[in-house]
Amino acid sequence: MDITLGLFIIAIGAFCQSSCYVPINKIRDWSWESYWIVQGVFAWLLLPLLGAWLAVPEGHSMCELFNSDNSFNIVMTMLFGVLWGVGGLTFGLSMRYLGVALGQSIALGTCAGLGTIMGPVLLNIFFPEQNALASLTASVIIGVVVTLIGIAVIGVAGSMKASSLSDEQKKEAVKDFNFPKGLAIALLAGFMSGCFNVGLAFGADINFGDLTPDMYKTLPATMLVTVGGFFTNAVYCLYQNNKNRTWGDYLKTSVWGNNILFCLLAGALWYSQFFGLSLGKGFLTESATLTTLSFCILMALNVVFSNIWGIILKEWKGCSPKTIVVLVVGIVILIISSFLPQLI
């Protein structure tokens, strides 16, 4: 029962994340760089800070977590957050050129596989005494492989879509559709986004041990990763503000109420995936395999829900029935991959 509940909570977080780009469409009269950094204030700073406070037991303060004993882990967690920030930037571009469904599918699929594998591998390099590689069991590897197969099938559907639609139909579904360019960016985004889980691995012990409930233990590390990512995104967005002379966006008081509201909503939906991941993992402690695979499962479910949104937003409109069948097969494989480790 606990495992089912944990997976359900992770699924809710995945649904929220896959929905976070919907409110962004409601933002008015702001350039991409302006709304991206404002929603990032909520998604990567304020909400993670509130989440991290949940891991602090009564009578203690968050400052106690950030001491010299944890300095190396803190630095590494934030460093991989900075690298993840590069993935976040290119992630948005992948959806610009491929759409919500295909862009998230390829980027998150790459992120799922590499993020799951890189964490234990890099931990083993720095802390060989922890034997982190032992977590990469046959069940974990099979789960990752099945996830990647599902992503590959969806990628085939995307290629079929690109070859079957006219330029006009492509632009109707996704304004700047460009499959080769989008594919390259999505793969880069996925590789760098996988650094998020590596950061979580390095920050796994940044909590109060038994005093912190299992469901809150990764929230301080989540905050450190997102703070690192915020730095990367802030530098780039402020550079774009200067380059494109869009500083005036922040002075358009007539749209502030609307834009702040939808930036907050987008940020809350985005953060929900990692808040849900932390809560869900708290119910998966009986299964070491699912605990290791939880990040991969989250990314797989993100892909499932993003493609559902892609269908709703008519990004697959005009595709042949054969293409839709391939897409559905890929979605089914991803759903199976989320539960397969329990069946092995």
Short mmCIF file of C-alpha atoms in Angstrom, two decimals:
data_model
loop_
_atom_site.label_atom_id
_atom_site.label_comp_id
_atom_site.label_asym_id
_atom_site.label_seq_id
_atom_site.Cartn_x
_atom_site.Cartn_y
_atom_site.Cartn_z
CA MET A 1 0.00 0.00 0.00
CA ASP A 2 2.82 2.43 0.92
CA ILE A 3 4.59 1.76 -2.39
CA THR A 4 1.40 2.37 -4.38
CA LEU A 5 0.82 5.62 -2.50
CA GLY A 6 4.41 6.70 -3.11
CA LEU A 7 4.11 6.09 -6.86
CA PHE A 8 0.77 7.92 -6.91
CA ILE A 9 2.31 10.98 -5.22
CA ILE A 10 5.18 10.98 -7.73
CA ALA A 11 2.61 10.72 -10.55
CA ILE A 12 0.76 13.77 -9.21
CA GLY A 13 4.04 15.71 -9.21
CA ALA A 14 4.71 14.58 -12.78
CA PHE A 15 1.27 15.74 -13.89
CA CYS A 16 1.83 19.14 -12.29
CA GLN A 17 5.23 19.56 -13.95
CA SER A 18 3.84 18.61 -17.34
CA SER A 19 1.19 21.26 -16.87
CA CYS A 20 3.54 24.08 -15.87
CA TYR A 21 3.89 25.45 -19.41
CA VAL A 22 0.13 25.99 -19.72
CA PRO A 23 -0.02 29.09 -17.45
CA ILE A 24 3.04 30.51 -19.22
CA ASN A 25 0.85 30.90 -22.31
CA LYS A 26 -1.24 33.37 -20.30
CA ILE A 27 1.68 35.74 -19.68
CA ARG A 28 1.32 38.97 -21.65
CA ASP A 29 3.75 41.53 -23.10
CA TRP A 30 6.89 40.03 -21.58
CA SER A 31 9.81 38.56 -23.49
CA TRP A 32 10.89 34.98 -22.84
CA GLU A 33 13.87 35.99 -20.71
CA SER A 34 11.74 38.21 -18.47
CA TYR A 35 9.02 35.72 -17.62
CA TRP A 36 11.50 32.83 -17.42
CA ILE A 37 13.54 34.41 -14.64
CA VAL A 38 10.47 35.66 -12.75
CA GLN A 39 8.86 32.24 -12.68
CA GLY A 40 12.29 30.94 -11.68
CA VAL A 41 12.24 33.11 -8.55
CA PHE A 42 9.22 31.10 -7.42
CA ALA A 43 10.23 27.71 -8.84
CA TRP A 44 13.93 27.70 -7.88
CA LEU A 45 14.19 30.01 -4.85
CA LEU A 46 11.09 30.75 -2.80
CA LEU A 47 9.16 27.49 -3.03
CA PRO A 48 12.24 25.23 -2.55
CA LEU A 49 13.14 27.32 0.51
CA LEU A 50 9.66 26.74 1.97
CA GLY A 51 9.99 23.05 1.15
CA ALA A 52 13.41 22.77 2.81
CA TRP A 53 12.00 24.22 6.04
CA LEU A 54 9.80 21.15 6.34
CA ALA A 55 12.95 19.09 6.87
CA VAL A 56 13.96 21.17 9.91
CA PRO A 57 12.66 19.65 13.18
CA GLU A 58 11.43 21.78 16.05
CA GLY A 59 14.24 23.28 18.07
CA HIS A 60 16.65 23.37 15.14
CA SER A 61 17.41 25.84 12.35
CA MET A 62 18.23 25.37 8.69
CA CYS A 63 21.59 27.05 9.22
CA GLU A 64 22.72 23.98 11.16
CA LEU A 65 22.62 21.98 7.93
CA PHE A 66 25.09 24.25 6.18
CA ASN A 67 28.24 23.78 8.20
CA SER A 68 31.84 22.82 7.51
CA ASP A 69 31.11 19.12 7.99
CA ASN A 70 28.83 19.22 4.93
CA SER A 71 30.85 21.73 2.93
CA PHE A 72 32.03 19.34 0.19
CA ASN A 73 28.57 17.86 -0.34
CA ILE A 74 26.99 21.32 -0.34
CA VAL A 75 29.45 22.59 -2.96
CA MET A 76 28.97 19.52 -5.16
CA THR A 77 25.18 19.68 -4.84
CA MET A 78 25.13 23.33 -5.90
CA LEU A 79 27.71 22.72 -8.65
CA PHE A 80 25.52 20.08 -10.26
CA GLY A 81 22.64 22.51 -9.80
CA VAL A 82 24.55 25.05 -11.90
CA LEU A 83 25.06 22.38 -14.57
CA TRP A 84 21.40 21.40 -14.34
CA GLY A 85 20.57 25.07 -14.95
CA VAL A 86 22.11 24.76 -18.42
CA GLY A 87 19.71 21.87 -19.03
CA GLY A 88 16.82 24.03 -17.86
CA LEU A 89 17.69 26.73 -20.37
CA THR A 90 18.02 24.36 -23.31
CA PHE A 91 14.94 22.48 -22.11
CA GLY A 92 12.79 25.49 -22.89
CA LEU A 93 14.40 25.79 -26.34
CA SER A 94 13.70 22.11 -27.09
CA MET A 95 9.97 22.76 -26.66
CA ARG A 96 10.23 25.86 -28.80
CA TYR A 97 11.45 23.77 -31.74
CA LEU A 98 9.68 20.46 -31.04
CA GLY A 99 6.58 21.36 -29.02
CA VAL A 100 5.61 20.38 -25.48
CA ALA A 101 5.05 16.70 -26.23
CA LEU A 102 8.09 15.79 -28.33
CA GLY A 103 10.47 18.26 -26.69
CA GLN A 104 9.77 16.99 -23.18
CA SER A 105 9.77 13.36 -24.35
CA ILE A 106 13.31 13.42 -25.74
CA ALA A 107 14.81 15.74 -23.12
CA LEU A 108 13.22 14.03 -20.13
CA GLY A 109 13.94 10.58 -21.51
CA THR A 110 17.64 11.35 -21.77
CA CYS A 111 17.49 12.97 -18.35
CA ALA A 112 15.77 9.90 -16.84
CA GLY A 113 18.36 7.42 -18.01
CA LEU A 114 21.52 9.46 -17.45
CA GLY A 115 20.30 11.02 -14.20
CA THR A 116 19.66 7.59 -12.68
CA ILE A 117 23.02 6.16 -13.74
CA MET A 118 25.30 9.18 -13.22
CA GLY A 119 24.44 9.66 -9.53
CA PRO A 120 25.76 6.31 -8.24
CA VAL A 121 28.70 6.35 -10.68
CA LEU A 122 29.97 9.77 -9.57
CA LEU A 123 29.29 9.05 -5.90
CA ASN A 124 31.39 5.92 -6.24
CA ILE A 125 34.27 7.99 -7.64
CA PHE A 126 34.29 10.44 -4.71
CA PHE A 127 33.10 8.09 -1.95
CA PRO A 128 34.09 4.54 -2.93
CA GLU A 129 33.50 3.37 0.65
CA GLN A 130 29.75 3.95 0.18
CA ASN A 131 29.60 1.36 -2.63
CA ALA A 132 26.99 3.44 -4.45
CA LEU A 133 27.27 1.25 -7.53
CA ALA A 134 25.54 -1.52 -5.58
CA SER A 135 22.27 0.39 -6.08
CA LEU A 136 22.50 -0.18 -9.84
CA THR A 137 20.98 -3.65 -9.67
CA ALA A 138 19.70 -5.64 -12.64
CA SER A 139 16.16 -4.46 -11.87
CA VAL A 140 17.27 -0.82 -11.95
CA ILE A 141 19.14 -1.24 -15.23
CA ILE A 142 16.16 -3.04 -16.80
CA GLY A 143 13.85 -0.25 -15.63
CA VAL A 144 16.11 2.40 -17.18
CA VAL A 145 16.44 0.45 -20.44
CA VAL A 146 12.66 -0.01 -20.75
CA THR A 147 12.19 3.71 -20.10
CA LEU A 148 14.68 4.58 -22.84
CA ILE A 149 12.91 2.18 -25.21
CA GLY A 150 9.65 4.01 -24.55
CA ILE A 151 11.35 7.35 -25.19
CA ALA A 152 12.88 6.01 -28.41
CA VAL A 153 9.46 4.86 -29.64
CA ILE A 154 8.04 8.32 -28.97
CA GLY A 155 11.05 9.78 -30.78
CA VAL A 156 10.19 7.60 -33.79
CA ALA A 157 6.66 8.98 -33.66
CA GLY A 158 8.13 12.48 -33.67
CA SER A 159 10.29 11.68 -36.69
CA MET A 160 7.24 10.26 -38.48
CA LYS A 161 5.38 13.44 -37.64
CA ALA A 162 8.19 15.60 -39.01
CA SER A 163 8.31 13.70 -42.30
CA SER A 164 4.57 13.42 -42.88
CA LEU A 165 3.39 16.98 -42.25
CA SER A 166 3.75 19.91 -44.59
CA ASP A 167 5.66 22.97 -43.43
CA GLU A 168 2.36 24.77 -42.94
CA GLN A 169 0.97 21.99 -40.73
CA LYS A 170 4.17 21.89 -38.67
CA LYS A 171 4.03 25.63 -38.07
CA GLU A 172 0.35 25.41 -37.16
CA ALA A 173 1.11 22.91 -34.37
CA VAL A 174 4.47 24.35 -33.27
CA LYS A 175 5.36 27.79 -34.63
CA ASP A 176 9.15 27.29 -34.80
CA PHE A 177 9.14 23.53 -35.47
CA ASN A 178 12.60 22.27 -36.49
CA PHE A 179 13.18 18.56 -35.81
CA PRO A 180 16.98 18.29 -36.39
CA LYS A 181 17.77 21.43 -34.42
CA GLY A 182 15.24 20.59 -31.72
CA LEU A 183 16.57 17.03 -31.39
CA ALA A 184 20.14 18.21 -30.80
CA ILE A 185 19.02 20.75 -28.22
CA ALA A 186 16.71 18.24 -26.50
CA LEU A 187 19.54 15.68 -26.16
CA LEU A 188 21.83 18.35 -24.65
CA ALA A 189 19.02 19.45 -22.34
CA GLY A 190 18.46 15.88 -21.20
CA PHE A 191 22.13 15.25 -20.50
CA MET A 192 22.55 18.43 -18.44
CA SER A 193 19.17 18.03 -16.72
CA GLY A 194 20.32 14.63 -15.46
CA CYS A 195 22.70 16.57 -13.22
CA PHE A 196 19.72 17.35 -10.99
CA ASN A 197 19.59 13.78 -9.71
CA VAL A 198 23.38 13.75 -9.31
CA GLY A 199 23.04 16.83 -7.11
CA LEU A 200 20.37 15.08 -5.05
CA ALA A 201 22.72 12.10 -4.64
CA PHE A 202 25.52 14.28 -3.28
CA GLY A 203 23.08 16.09 -0.97
CA ALA A 204 21.25 12.98 0.26
CA ASP A 205 22.68 13.33 3.79
CA ILE A 206 22.06 17.06 4.16
CA ASN A 207 19.25 16.69 6.70
CA PHE A 208 18.80 15.95 10.39
CA GLY A 209 18.91 12.18 10.05
CA ASP A 210 16.28 10.35 12.05
CA LEU A 211 14.82 13.68 13.21
CA THR A 212 13.74 14.45 9.64
CA PRO A 213 10.84 12.36 8.30
CA ASP A 214 11.81 10.23 5.28
CA MET A 215 9.44 12.15 3.01
CA TYR A 216 11.24 15.46 3.66
CA LYS A 217 14.86 14.29 3.65
CA THR A 218 15.74 15.31 0.07
CA LEU A 219 14.11 18.75 0.24
CA PRO A 220 17.22 20.63 1.51
CA ALA A 221 19.29 19.08 -1.32
CA THR A 222 16.53 19.99 -3.77
CA MET A 223 16.80 23.61 -2.65
CA LEU A 224 20.58 23.65 -3.11
CA VAL A 225 20.27 22.22 -6.62
CA THR A 226 17.61 24.72 -7.66
CA VAL A 227 19.58 27.64 -6.20
CA GLY A 228 22.53 26.59 -8.36
CA GLY A 229 20.20 26.35 -11.35
CA PHE A 230 18.74 29.75 -10.61
CA PHE A 231 22.22 31.29 -10.82
CA THR A 232 22.76 29.87 -14.31
CA ASN A 233 19.36 30.98 -15.54
CA ALA A 234 19.63 34.43 -13.96
CA VAL A 235 22.97 35.14 -15.65
CA TYR A 236 21.61 34.11 -19.04
CA CYS A 237 18.26 35.88 -18.73
CA LEU A 238 19.76 39.14 -17.50
CA TYR A 239 22.24 38.94 -20.37
CA GLN A 240 19.33 38.53 -22.77
CA ASN A 241 17.50 41.45 -21.13
CA ASN A 242 20.53 43.61 -21.83
CA LYS A 243 21.15 42.24 -25.33
CA ASN A 244 17.51 42.53 -26.43
CA ARG A 245 16.85 45.73 -24.46
CA THR A 246 13.90 44.17 -22.70
CA TRP A 247 14.51 45.72 -19.26
CA GLY A 248 11.33 47.67 -19.88
CA ASP A 249 9.29 44.49 -19.42
CA TYR A 250 9.65 44.84 -15.65
CA LEU A 251 8.24 48.37 -15.79
CA LYS A 252 4.98 47.39 -17.51
CA THR A 253 2.87 47.77 -14.38
CA SER A 254 -0.36 47.14 -16.28
CA VAL A 255 0.52 43.45 -16.71
CA TRP A 256 2.31 42.85 -13.42
CA GLY A 257 -0.72 41.40 -11.62
CA ASN A 258 -1.52 38.99 -14.44
CA ASN A 259 2.08 37.96 -15.13
CA ILE A 260 3.14 37.48 -11.51
CA LEU A 261 0.08 35.30 -10.90
CA PHE A 262 0.80 33.01 -13.83
CA CYS A 263 4.56 32.97 -13.11
CA LEU A 264 3.74 31.88 -9.55
CA LEU A 265 1.37 29.20 -10.83
CA ALA A 266 3.93 27.95 -13.36
CA GLY A 267 6.65 27.91 -10.70
CA ALA A 268 4.46 26.05 -8.21
CA LEU A 269 3.50 23.44 -10.78
CA TRP A 270 7.15 22.97 -11.77
CA TYR A 271 8.37 22.62 -8.17
CA SER A 272 5.59 20.14 -7.42
CA GLN A 273 7.48 17.42 -9.29
CA PHE A 274 10.44 17.44 -6.91
CA PHE A 275 8.32 18.09 -3.84
CA GLY A 276 6.23 15.09 -4.91
CA LEU A 277 9.42 13.10 -5.58
CA SER A 278 10.61 13.71 -2.03
CA LEU A 279 7.25 12.83 -0.50
CA GLY A 280 6.86 9.78 -2.74
CA LYS A 281 10.33 8.43 -1.92
CA GLY A 282 9.36 8.51 1.73
CA PHE A 283 6.86 5.73 0.97
CA LEU A 284 9.29 3.70 -1.17
CA THR A 285 11.86 2.95 1.52
CA GLU A 286 10.84 -0.73 1.56
CA SER A 287 12.06 -1.08 -2.04
CA ALA A 288 15.67 -0.10 -2.69
CA THR A 289 15.07 -0.60 -6.42
CA LEU A 290 12.16 1.83 -6.59
CA THR A 291 14.02 4.33 -4.42
CA THR A 292 16.93 4.31 -6.89
CA LEU A 293 14.55 4.41 -9.87
CA SER A 294 12.26 7.10 -8.44
CA PHE A 295 13.88 9.89 -10.47
CA CYS A 296 13.63 7.81 -13.65
CA ILE A 297 9.98 7.04 -12.88
CA LEU A 298 9.26 10.74 -12.36
CA MET A 299 10.80 11.64 -15.71
CA ALA A 300 8.94 8.81 -17.49
CA LEU A 301 5.61 9.97 -16.07
CA ASN A 302 6.49 13.56 -17.03
CA VAL A 303 6.80 12.33 -20.61
CA VAL A 304 3.47 10.50 -20.42
CA PHE A 305 1.61 13.56 -19.18
CA SER A 306 3.43 15.95 -21.52
CA ASN A 307 2.25 13.90 -24.48
CA ILE A 308 -1.28 13.95 -23.14
CA TRP A 309 -0.99 17.75 -23.06
CA GLY A 310 0.48 17.61 -26.57
CA ILE A 311 -2.63 15.82 -27.77
CA ILE A 312 -4.88 18.32 -25.98
CA LEU A 313 -2.95 21.25 -27.50
CA LYS A 314 -3.30 19.60 -30.94
CA GLU A 315 0.44 19.29 -31.49
CA TRP A 316 -0.18 15.90 -33.15
CA LYS A 317 -3.02 17.21 -35.32
CA GLY A 318 -2.77 16.09 -38.93
CA CYS A 319 -0.56 13.07 -38.19
CA SER A 320 -1.43 9.70 -39.70
CA PRO A 321 -3.17 7.02 -37.58
CA LYS A 322 0.04 4.98 -37.78
CA THR A 323 2.00 7.81 -36.15
CA ILE A 324 -0.56 8.10 -33.35
CA VAL A 325 -0.39 4.33 -32.77
CA VAL A 326 3.41 4.52 -32.42
CA LEU A 327 3.01 7.43 -29.99
CA VAL A 328 0.49 5.51 -27.87
CA VAL A 329 2.75 2.43 -27.83
CA GLY A 330 5.60 4.60 -26.51
CA ILE A 331 3.35 6.04 -23.79
CA VAL A 332 2.21 2.54 -22.75
CA ILE A 333 5.83 1.35 -22.52
CA LEU A 334 6.67 4.28 -20.25
CA ILE A 335 3.73 3.53 -17.98
CA ILE A 336 4.84 -0.10 -17.78
CA SER A 337 8.40 0.99 -16.97
CA SER A 338 7.11 2.76 -13.85
CA PHE A 339 5.78 -0.48 -12.36
CA LEU A 340 8.08 -3.06 -13.98
CA PRO A 341 10.68 -3.13 -11.16
CA GLN A 342 8.02 -4.41 -8.76
CA LEU A 343 7.21 -7.26 -11.14
CA ILE A 344 10.77 -8.46 -11.69
#
